Amino acid sequence: MRVLESALQGEITDHLGCPLGLWARGGDQLPQLTASAVAVTGNRNATEQAITRARAFATAVAEAGHTVTATLAYGVDSAAHRAAALAGRATLAVLPRGLDRAHPHDHAQLLSTVPATGGAVVSLYRPGTEASGATLRASATLLAALVRAVIPIEALDHAETAMHTAEVAADLNRPLLAPPATKDVRAEGSARLLAEQHAVLVPRASSRPALTSPTAPCPAVHRRARAPGRGPLRG
């Protein structure tokens, strides 16, 4: 592990203060990985349909030559990493704690596999730092800053890092590309992104033009305060 200077220092500084760099595993590959990075992210407690979509979209993104980028969280994000790996592509992971331990803890093998297969894991935090609501939010911001586009597979409208990533991505003029939202309550955030035209509808993972050239920015997303009783940010 070593501290790296970020090629995206300006954008990261604007949203996160003034980090000196990133802690990284597999950092030698970071410039190449971020050059074509696309986030595939969503709920930790995801529906089965969302997991299926995460695998399909991650595979399509990887096969189109982009770097699948996500956290190591349960649900959509870890499914995206594994699908891209099966497609033979390296991935980029963002961790909301020090790189000495995975988050969640039982994804230790995934934490090791990503850099071992040509990818990288990055964090804003020194080893020993534990995950918290603040580190989850900052890491969701970092995820948006590192990528060229964000695919929110499925997202709650409150208390989820995926929606925070989408909001920051829109602020940074990153395009949001979303599959159709289901009627499940866990897709309310996705439904709002589409209904308010913050995200471009991508009906299926085989819609290659949208995934191959994710360049058109979407309007900024209006941030909603988390509803009372919804609890802290999760990821």
XYZ file of N, CA and C in Angstrom:
705
model
N 0.847 -1.195 0.000
C 0.000 0.000 0.000
C 0.883 1.245 0.000
N 0.472 2.240 -0.737
C 1.218 3.490 -0.730
C 0.275 4.636 -1.070
N 0.675 5.847 -0.725
C -0.129 7.024 -1.021
C 0.144 7.469 -2.446
N -0.914 7.690 -3.215
C -0.780 8.123 -4.607
C -1.315 9.528 -4.770
N -0.693 10.279 -5.656
C -1.273 11.542 -6.065
C -2.433 11.253 -7.007
N -3.547 11.943 -6.824
C -4.719 11.675 -7.659
C -4.690 12.500 -8.926
N -4.970 11.845 -10.063
C -5.066 12.557 -11.337
C -6.305 13.432 -11.377
N -7.213 13.213 -10.438
C -8.459 13.980 -10.382
C -8.457 14.881 -9.156
N -7.278 15.396 -8.792
C -7.127 16.148 -7.557
C -8.103 17.314 -7.465
N -8.307 18.040 -8.576
C -9.175 19.214 -8.526
C -10.595 18.867 -8.152
N -11.175 17.879 -8.823
C -12.556 17.513 -8.551
C -12.705 16.891 -7.172
N -11.746 16.071 -6.772
C -11.812 15.464 -5.449
C -11.700 16.535 -4.375
N -10.796 17.495 -4.580
C -10.631 18.578 -3.616
C -11.902 19.401 -3.485
N -12.570 19.688 -4.595
C -13.790 20.485 -4.563
C -14.859 19.851 -3.690
N -14.927 18.522 -3.669
C -16.002 17.840 -2.960
C -15.581 17.239 -1.623
N -14.283 17.070 -1.408
C -13.831 16.375 -0.203
C -12.840 17.179 0.625
N -12.640 18.449 0.319
C -11.655 19.206 1.048
C -10.332 19.155 0.312
N -9.286 18.655 0.976
C -7.974 18.638 0.323
C -7.201 17.369 0.670
N -7.627 16.212 0.167
C -6.850 14.999 0.412
C -5.497 15.073 -0.291
N -4.463 14.591 0.377
C -3.123 14.631 -0.206
C -2.956 13.590 -1.298
N -3.771 12.587 -1.286
C -3.679 11.518 -2.262
C -4.582 10.380 -1.855
N -4.388 9.237 -2.462
C -5.202 8.071 -2.172
C -4.317 6.934 -1.693
N -4.787 6.217 -0.706
C -4.165 4.957 -0.357
C -4.624 3.942 -1.391
N -3.714 3.094 -1.838
C -4.094 2.178 -2.910
C -3.375 0.850 -2.830
N -4.073 -0.172 -3.263
C -3.484 -1.467 -3.592
C -3.617 -1.611 -5.104
N -2.524 -1.967 -5.765
C -2.563 -2.024 -7.216
C -2.507 -0.652 -7.839
N -1.900 0.291 -7.142
C -1.921 1.682 -7.569
C -1.215 1.974 -8.874
N -0.280 1.108 -9.287
C 0.432 1.350 -10.545
C -0.515 1.355 -11.741
N -1.642 0.679 -11.603
C -2.604 0.593 -12.704
C -3.671 1.684 -12.650
N -3.626 2.526 -11.622
C -4.725 3.470 -11.403
C -4.976 4.421 -12.573
N -3.957 5.033 -13.174
C -4.243 5.941 -14.300
C -4.962 5.256 -15.454
N -4.547 4.030 -15.769
C -5.207 3.309 -16.861
C -6.634 2.914 -16.488
N -6.829 2.519 -15.248
C -8.159 2.085 -14.813
C -9.149 3.243 -14.795
N -8.729 4.400 -14.306
C -9.650 5.532 -14.215
C -9.908 6.192 -15.561
N -9.046 5.948 -16.542
C -9.223 6.578 -17.854
C -10.538 6.184 -18.504
N -11.042 5.013 -18.162
C -12.298 4.560 -18.769
C -13.218 3.936 -17.727
N -13.195 4.479 -16.515
C -13.954 3.886 -15.415
C -15.442 4.230 -15.492
N -16.277 3.242 -15.242
C -17.731 3.416 -15.173
C -18.215 2.748 -13.892
N -18.932 3.488 -13.064
C -19.443 2.933 -11.811
C -20.704 2.116 -12.063
N -20.735 0.925 -11.493
C -21.944 0.098 -11.467
C -22.262 -0.094 -9.992
N -23.300 0.577 -9.513
C -23.534 0.643 -8.081
C -25.021 0.545 -7.768
N -25.331 0.325 -6.505
C -26.733 0.192 -6.121
C -26.888 -0.299 -4.700
N -28.075 -0.781 -4.405
C -28.413 -1.171 -3.045
C -27.549 -2.310 -2.520
N -27.285 -2.214 -1.235
C -26.657 -3.337 -0.539
C -27.682 -4.468 -0.378
N -28.869 -4.129 0.100
C -29.967 -5.096 0.218
C -30.761 -5.055 -1.082
N -30.196 -5.631 -2.119
C -30.761 -5.503 -3.464
C -31.744 -6.625 -3.768
N -32.653 -6.344 -4.686
C -33.564 -7.371 -5.168
C -32.803 -8.354 -6.057
N -33.385 -9.524 -6.257
C -32.759 -10.511 -7.141
C -32.636 -9.960 -8.565
N -33.658 -9.204 -8.987
C -33.602 -8.618 -10.330
C -32.435 -7.640 -10.444
N -32.192 -6.883 -9.377
C -31.075 -5.932 -9.400
C -29.732 -6.652 -9.485
N -29.596 -7.759 -8.774
C -28.352 -8.526 -8.843
C -28.137 -9.059 -10.254
N -29.207 -9.568 -10.850
C -29.117 -10.066 -12.227
C -28.715 -8.950 -13.177
N -29.322 -7.778 -13.007
C -28.982 -6.632 -13.856
C -27.549 -6.170 -13.614
N -27.128 -6.163 -12.357
C -25.762 -5.737 -12.045
C -24.751 -6.603 -12.785
N -24.991 -7.905 -12.779
C -24.083 -8.814 -13.490
C -24.091 -8.543 -14.990
N -25.290 -8.350 -15.538
C -25.400 -8.129 -16.988
C -24.758 -6.812 -17.402
N -25.039 -5.736 -16.652
C -24.485 -4.430 -17.010
C -22.972 -4.402 -16.789
N -22.497 -5.003 -15.703
C -21.057 -5.029 -15.458
C -20.333 -5.798 -16.557
N -20.918 -6.899 -16.984
C -20.319 -7.667 -18.075
C -20.263 -6.838 -19.352
N -21.364 -6.146 -19.664
C -21.410 -5.323 -20.876
C -20.409 -4.175 -20.809
N -20.321 -3.529 -19.649
C -19.371 -2.428 -19.471
C -17.938 -2.932 -19.644
N -17.635 -4.060 -19.022
C -16.288 -4.625 -19.121
C -15.954 -5.019 -20.554
N -16.898 -5.656 -21.224
C -16.646 -6.094 -22.598
C -16.549 -4.921 -23.569
N -17.112 -3.760 -23.175
C -16.994 -2.559 -23.999
C -15.662 -1.848 -23.778
N -14.834 -2.384 -22.875
C -13.507 -1.826 -22.652
C -13.403 -0.852 -21.505
N -14.461 -0.706 -20.720
C -14.438 0.195 -19.572
C -14.059 -0.558 -18.300
N -13.641 0.187 -17.292
C -13.302 -0.393 -15.999
C -14.512 -0.333 -15.082
N -15.045 -1.474 -14.714
C -16.143 -1.508 -13.747
C -15.605 -1.031 -12.404
N -16.285 -0.048 -11.829
C -15.845 0.583 -10.587
C -16.993 0.561 -9.590
N -16.719 0.164 -8.356
C -17.776 0.033 -7.350
C -17.131 -0.112 -5.980
N -17.953 -0.084 -4.941
C -17.478 -0.438 -3.612
C -17.417 -1.964 -3.526
N -17.104 -2.471 -2.356
C -17.124 -3.920 -2.138
C -18.363 -4.343 -1.359
N -19.374 -3.486 -1.323
C -20.561 -3.741 -0.509
C -21.311 -4.975 -0.984
N -22.125 -5.501 -0.090
C -23.039 -6.570 -0.467
C -23.943 -6.083 -1.600
N -24.590 -6.992 -2.262
C -25.594 -6.614 -3.249
C -25.004 -6.247 -4.591
N -25.448 -5.113 -5.128
C -25.127 -4.713 -6.496
C -23.625 -4.570 -6.724
N -22.934 -3.878 -5.828
C -21.529 -3.535 -6.090
C -20.623 -4.759 -6.174
N -20.719 -5.634 -5.194
C -19.864 -6.824 -5.237
C -20.238 -7.732 -6.397
N -21.529 -7.790 -6.745
C -21.950 -8.572 -7.914
C -21.318 -8.021 -9.186
N -21.198 -6.698 -9.277
C -20.589 -6.069 -10.453
C -19.115 -6.446 -10.571
N -18.378 -6.403 -9.450
C -16.963 -6.795 -9.483
C -16.803 -8.232 -9.965
N -17.603 -9.113 -9.412
C -17.456 -10.536 -9.739
C -17.811 -10.811 -11.196
N -18.824 -10.130 -11.705
C -19.209 -10.329 -13.108
C -18.117 -9.841 -14.051
N -17.534 -8.686 -13.746
C -16.455 -8.168 -14.592
C -15.247 -9.097 -14.560
N -14.964 -9.659 -13.380
C -13.847 -10.595 -13.269
C -14.089 -11.835 -14.122
N -15.330 -12.321 -14.131
C -15.668 -13.473 -14.965
C -15.513 -13.149 -16.449
N -15.680 -11.865 -16.788
C -15.487 -11.433 -18.176
C -14.011 -11.212 -18.504
N -13.151 -11.443 -17.513
C -11.715 -11.321 -17.736
C -11.185 -9.906 -17.664
N -11.906 -9.020 -16.972
C -11.501 -7.616 -16.904
C -11.152 -7.199 -15.478
N -10.149 -6.344 -15.353
C -9.781 -5.790 -14.057
C -10.815 -4.760 -13.623
N -10.968 -4.597 -12.318
C -11.932 -3.637 -11.781
C -11.240 -2.668 -10.826
N -11.971 -1.632 -10.447
C -11.498 -0.631 -9.496
C -12.487 -0.574 -8.337
N -11.990 -0.717 -7.114
C -12.849 -0.711 -5.928
C -12.530 0.485 -5.044
N -13.568 1.050 -4.443
C -13.425 2.162 -3.504
C -13.848 1.668 -2.126
N -12.989 1.851 -1.139
C -13.228 1.334 0.204
C -13.447 2.486 1.181
N -14.474 2.395 2.068
C -14.753 3.485 3.002
C -14.024 3.341 4.335
N -12.882 2.702 4.333
C -12.079 2.509 5.540
C -10.630 2.277 5.097
N -9.749 2.028 6.062
C -8.374 1.719 5.711
C -8.273 0.419 4.941
N -7.240 0.307 4.116
C -7.108 -0.854 3.246
C -6.596 -2.098 3.961
N -6.398 -2.020 5.271
C -5.932 -3.182 6.018
C -7.023 -4.212 6.242
N -8.279 -3.829 5.983
C -9.385 -4.759 6.200
C -10.518 -4.419 5.244
N -11.234 -5.444 4.812
C -12.328 -5.237 3.859
C -13.539 -4.612 4.539
N -14.370 -3.982 3.748
C -15.680 -3.519 4.204
C -16.699 -3.905 3.141
N -17.606 -4.841 3.464
C -17.764 -5.550 4.736
C -16.612 -6.524 4.988
N -16.455 -6.902 6.259
C -15.296 -7.691 6.659
C -15.215 -9.030 5.945
N -16.361 -9.644 5.649
C -16.304 -10.970 5.034
C -16.102 -10.925 3.521
N -15.788 -9.742 2.985
C -15.383 -9.644 1.586
C -13.869 -9.494 1.468
N -13.161 -10.090 2.428
C -11.695 -10.014 2.424
C -11.107 -10.639 1.167
N -11.698 -11.727 0.708
C -11.171 -12.364 -0.503
C -11.322 -11.450 -1.711
N -12.447 -10.742 -1.800
C -12.654 -9.811 -2.907
C -11.651 -8.663 -2.835
N -11.360 -8.196 -1.617
C -10.366 -7.137 -1.430
C -9.003 -7.573 -1.964
N -8.662 -8.838 -1.777
C -7.383 -9.355 -2.268
C -7.408 -9.651 -3.762
N -8.564 -10.128 -4.238
C -8.664 -10.557 -5.634
C -8.577 -9.392 -6.610
N -9.191 -8.258 -6.274
C -9.235 -7.125 -7.209
C -7.831 -6.694 -7.645
N -6.899 -6.384 -6.727
C -5.558 -5.994 -7.188
C -4.754 -7.161 -7.750
N -5.040 -8.376 -7.280
C -4.288 -9.535 -7.760
C -4.590 -9.862 -9.214
N -5.718 -9.381 -9.716
C -6.114 -9.657 -11.104
C -5.975 -8.430 -11.999
N -5.107 -7.494 -11.596
C -4.811 -6.339 -12.433
C -5.591 -5.091 -12.119
N -6.465 -5.156 -11.115
C -7.252 -3.993 -10.729
C -6.604 -3.232 -9.585
N -7.396 -2.377 -8.934
C -6.888 -1.587 -7.817
C -8.005 -1.342 -6.813
N -7.602 -1.177 -5.565
C -8.515 -0.782 -4.493
C -7.980 0.515 -3.920
N -8.828 1.530 -3.797
C -8.386 2.829 -3.299
C -9.222 3.257 -2.102
N -8.622 4.095 -1.282
C -9.305 4.628 -0.109
C -8.744 6.003 0.217
N -9.570 6.805 0.835
C -9.128 8.100 1.342
C -8.479 7.977 2.715
N -8.528 6.772 3.315
C -8.227 6.625 4.740
C -7.023 5.732 5.003
N -6.236 6.136 5.978
C -5.053 5.381 6.365
C -5.455 4.037 6.972
N -4.566 3.042 6.930
C -4.861 1.752 7.547
C -5.254 1.909 9.016
N -6.231 1.120 9.428
C -6.727 1.190 10.794
C -7.977 2.027 10.948
N -8.280 2.877 9.966
C -9.495 3.691 10.023
C -10.714 2.805 9.809
N -11.703 2.919 10.697
C -12.929 2.134 10.582
C -13.960 2.874 9.735
N -14.862 2.125 9.144
C -15.941 2.727 8.354
C -16.955 3.403 9.266
N -17.523 4.500 8.790
C -18.551 5.246 9.519
C -19.461 5.908 8.497
N -20.502 6.557 8.977
C -21.371 7.286 8.063
C -20.609 8.324 7.258
N -19.664 9.004 7.917
C -18.887 10.040 7.230
C -17.973 9.440 6.169
N -17.326 8.316 6.475
C -16.424 7.724 5.484
C -17.206 7.103 4.329
N -18.397 6.578 4.610
C -19.239 6.046 3.537
C -19.631 7.144 2.561
N -20.018 8.300 3.094
C -20.428 9.414 2.234
C -19.233 9.937 1.425
N -18.099 10.098 2.070
C -16.919 10.595 1.362
C -16.470 9.615 0.283
N -16.572 8.330 0.559
C -16.165 7.330 -0.424
C -17.135 7.262 -1.589
N -18.422 7.509 -1.325
C -19.398 7.591 -2.416
C -19.087 8.784 -3.314
N -18.635 9.873 -2.709
C -18.211 11.040 -3.480
C -16.979 10.711 -4.324
N -16.015 10.032 -3.714
C -14.811 9.638 -4.444
C -15.160 8.733 -5.622
N -16.087 7.806 -5.415
C -16.504 6.913 -6.496
C -17.005 7.713 -7.691
N -17.836 8.720 -7.432
C -18.363 9.549 -8.522
C -17.258 10.323 -9.231
N -16.267 10.791 -8.469
C -15.191 11.595 -9.057
C -14.243 10.765 -9.914
N -14.121 9.487 -9.614
C -13.156 8.644 -10.317
C -13.640 8.134 -11.664
N -14.948 8.213 -11.909
C -15.504 7.538 -13.087
C -15.954 8.519 -14.161
N -16.208 7.978 -15.359
C -16.705 8.762 -16.483
C -18.228 8.758 -16.545
N -18.866 7.758 -15.932
C -20.322 7.637 -15.928
C -20.719 6.748 -14.762
N -21.979 6.864 -14.350
C -22.503 6.058 -13.242
C -23.750 5.320 -13.706
N -23.801 4.028 -13.417
C -24.989 3.220 -13.690
C -25.594 2.823 -12.351
N -26.631 3.555 -11.888
C -27.303 3.179 -10.643
C -28.309 2.066 -10.937
N -27.944 0.842 -10.642
C -28.773 -0.312 -10.992
C -30.094 -0.290 -10.243
N -30.030 -0.031 -8.955
C -31.226 0.031 -8.100
C -30.837 0.799 -6.852
N -31.647 1.782 -6.458
C -31.278 2.593 -5.303
C -32.504 3.066 -4.549
N -32.447 2.942 -3.231
C -33.433 3.590 -2.379
C -33.295 5.101 -2.517
N -34.334 5.826 -2.127
C -34.279 7.283 -2.271
C -33.627 7.948 -1.068
N -33.402 7.224 -0.004
C -32.821 7.800 1.202
C -31.790 6.836 1.776
N -30.837 7.376 2.498
C -29.919 6.599 3.335
C -29.142 5.537 2.575
N -28.847 5.775 1.312
C -28.041 4.824 0.546
C -26.899 5.563 -0.147
N -25.720 4.963 -0.124
C -24.571 5.590 -0.768
C -24.747 5.684 -2.278
N -25.524 4.780 -2.865
C -25.704 4.804 -4.322
C -26.363 6.100 -4.780
N -27.349 6.583 -4.036
C -28.000 7.838 -4.421
C -27.060 9.021 -4.222
N -26.248 8.965 -3.175
C -25.278 10.047 -2.980
C -24.275 10.063 -4.132
N -23.844 8.889 -4.567
C -22.947 8.813 -5.716
C -23.598 9.423 -6.950
N -24.878 9.116 -7.174
C -25.591 9.663 -8.334
C -25.683 11.184 -8.264
N -25.960 11.713 -7.075
C -26.079 13.162 -6.912
C -24.755 13.862 -7.212
N -23.672 13.329 -6.667
C -22.361 13.935 -6.905
C -21.963 13.797 -8.371
N -22.257 12.646 -8.955
C -21.937 12.442 -10.371
C -22.626 13.485 -11.242
N -23.886 13.774 -10.948
C -24.604 14.789 -11.713
C -23.965 16.166 -11.524
N -23.542 16.475 -10.291
C -22.848 17.742 -10.038
C -21.567 17.850 -10.866
N -20.923 16.721 -11.092
C -19.668 16.685 -11.846
C -19.885 16.491 -13.343
N -21.153 16.576 -13.763
C -21.507 16.393 -15.180
C -21.160 15.004 -15.706
N -21.198 14.025 -14.803
C -21.060 12.643 -15.234
C -22.439 12.135 -15.659
N -22.563 11.467 -16.789
C -23.859 10.929 -17.178
C -24.308 9.806 -16.249
N -25.612 9.756 -16.002
C -26.234 8.670 -15.251
C -27.016 7.815 -16.230
N -26.752 6.534 -16.247
C -27.400 5.597 -17.159
C -28.089 4.541 -16.314
N -29.408 4.481 -16.367
C -30.139 3.609 -15.452
C -31.059 2.644 -16.178
N -31.125 1.392 -15.710
C -32.124 0.468 -16.238
C -33.500 0.850 -15.711
N -34.567 0.306 -16.272
C -35.915 0.635 -15.792
C -36.058 0.307 -14.309
N -36.727 1.185 -13.575
C -36.956 0.955 -12.149
C -38.104 -0.031 -11.960
N -37.947 -0.922 -11.010
C -39.034 -1.835 -10.672
C -39.992 -1.134 -9.716
N -41.079 -1.810 -9.372
C -42.054 -1.240 -8.441
C -41.680 -1.490 -6.986
N -40.597 -2.183 -6.760
C -40.132 -2.453 -5.403
C -39.721 -1.150 -4.727
N -40.011 -1.035 -3.427
C -39.665 0.178 -2.688
C -38.160 0.442 -2.739
N -37.382 -0.608 -2.909
C -35.927 -0.446 -2.959
C -35.452 0.243 -4.231
N -36.353 0.474 -5.168
C -35.995 1.147 -6.423
C -36.559 2.562 -6.505
N -37.036 3.113 -5.389
C -37.640 4.450 -5.419
C -36.654 5.518 -5.878
N -35.409 5.417 -5.461
C -34.413 6.392 -5.902
C -34.162 6.304 -7.393
N -34.049 5.096 -7.893
C -33.867 4.901 -9.332
C -35.043 5.468 -10.107
N -36.253 5.215 -9.600
C -37.454 5.714 -10.271
C -37.449 7.238 -10.333
N -37.001 7.885 -9.252
C -36.968 9.354 -9.243
C -35.936 9.888 -10.227
N -34.773 9.254 -10.282
C -33.744 9.697 -11.227
C -34.259 9.664 -12.660
N -35.030 8.637 -12.980
C -35.577 8.510 -14.333
C -36.751 9.453 -14.555
N -37.661 9.534 -13.579
C -38.858 10.365 -13.736
C -38.501 11.839 -13.879
N -37.479 12.282 -13.149
C -37.068 13.684 -13.197
C -35.989 13.928 -14.257
N -35.730 12.915 -15.064
C -34.805 12.996 -16.204
C -33.375 13.350 -15.795
N -33.003 12.904 -14.601
C -31.606 13.036 -14.198
C -30.769 11.906 -14.781
N -31.426 10.776 -15.070
C -30.742 9.619 -15.640
C -31.326 9.292 -17.003
N -30.482 8.782 -17.870
C -30.909 8.313 -19.186
C -31.321 6.849 -19.061
N -32.481 6.517 -19.568
C -32.964 5.143 -19.514
C -32.163 4.261 -20.472
N -31.615 3.192 -19.942
C -30.936 2.174 -20.752
C -31.724 0.884 -20.547
N -32.600 0.536 -21.482
C -33.548 -0.559 -21.254
C -32.906 -1.889 -20.905
N -31.735 -2.161 -21.466
C -31.105 -3.459 -21.217
C -29.589 -3.329 -21.379
N -28.900 -4.290 -20.799
C -27.439 -4.244 -20.846
C -26.900 -4.356 -22.257
N -27.696 -4.891 -23.162
C -27.252 -5.035 -24.551
C -27.358 -3.736 -25.340
N -27.804 -2.648 -24.695
C -27.871 -1.339 -25.359
C -26.465 -0.763 -25.439
N -25.652 -1.348 -26.294
C -24.226 -1.041 -26.333
C -23.877 0.415 -26.631
N -24.582 1.127 -27.534
C -24.151 2.506 -27.803
C -24.078 3.359 -26.549
N -25.072 3.242 -25.675
C -25.079 4.051 -24.457
C -23.933 3.671 -23.534
N -23.599 2.386 -23.480
C -22.551 1.933 -22.587
C -21.163 2.138 -23.173
N -21.067 2.100 -24.490
C -19.768 2.246 -25.139
C -19.293 3.691 -25.140
N -20.217 4.635 -25.231
C -19.863 6.059 -25.284
C -20.672 6.850 -24.268
N -20.426 6.648 -22.959
C -21.190 7.352 -21.935
C -20.670 8.764 -21.724
N -21.097 9.704 -22.558
C -20.487 11.035 -22.523
C -21.455 12.166 -22.209
N -22.749 11.990 -22.454
C -23.675 13.106 -22.302
C -24.051 13.316 -20.843
N -23.762 14.502 -20.267
C -24.114 14.748 -18.878
C -25.612 14.892 -18.692
N -26.054 14.663 -17.457
C -27.464 14.796 -17.106
C -27.634 15.957 -16.133
N -28.869 16.471 -15.971
C -29.097 17.572 -15.048
C -28.735 17.197 -13.619
N -28.382 18.207 -12.834
C -28.057 17.964 -11.433
C -29.264 17.400 -10.697
N -28.986 16.551 -9.734
C -30.050 15.926 -8.955
C -30.314 16.765 -7.723
N -31.580 17.093 -7.494
C -31.952 17.829 -6.294
C -31.809 16.913 -5.093
N -31.011 17.302 -4.129
C -30.801 16.472 -2.948
C -31.992 16.564 -2.010
N -32.462 15.412 -1.583
C -33.540 15.361 -0.608
C -32.965 15.031 0.762
N -33.476 15.722 1.764
C -33.071 15.377 3.115
C -33.580 13.979 3.429
N -32.805 13.230 4.217
C -33.253 11.895 4.573
C -34.469 11.995 5.465
N -35.430 11.156 5.211
C -36.679 11.186 5.960
C -36.430 10.818 7.413
N -37.198 11.422 8.354
C -37.050 11.082 9.765
C -37.230 9.584 9.969
N -36.361 9.023 10.796
C -36.485 7.609 11.106
C -35.843 6.686 10.105
N -35.282 7.251 9.016
C -34.682 6.395 7.996
C -33.292 5.902 8.405
N -32.694 6.547 9.398
C -31.409 6.072 9.871
C -30.246 6.665 9.097
N -29.010 6.281 9.477
C -27.810 6.838 8.854
C -27.576 6.292 7.462
N -26.657 6.931 6.782
C -26.286 6.484 5.442
C -25.740 5.074 5.523
N -26.155 4.230 4.559
C -25.714 2.839 4.539
C -24.945 2.576 3.263
N -24.040 1.605 3.331
C -23.326 1.226 2.138
C -22.478 -0.002 2.350
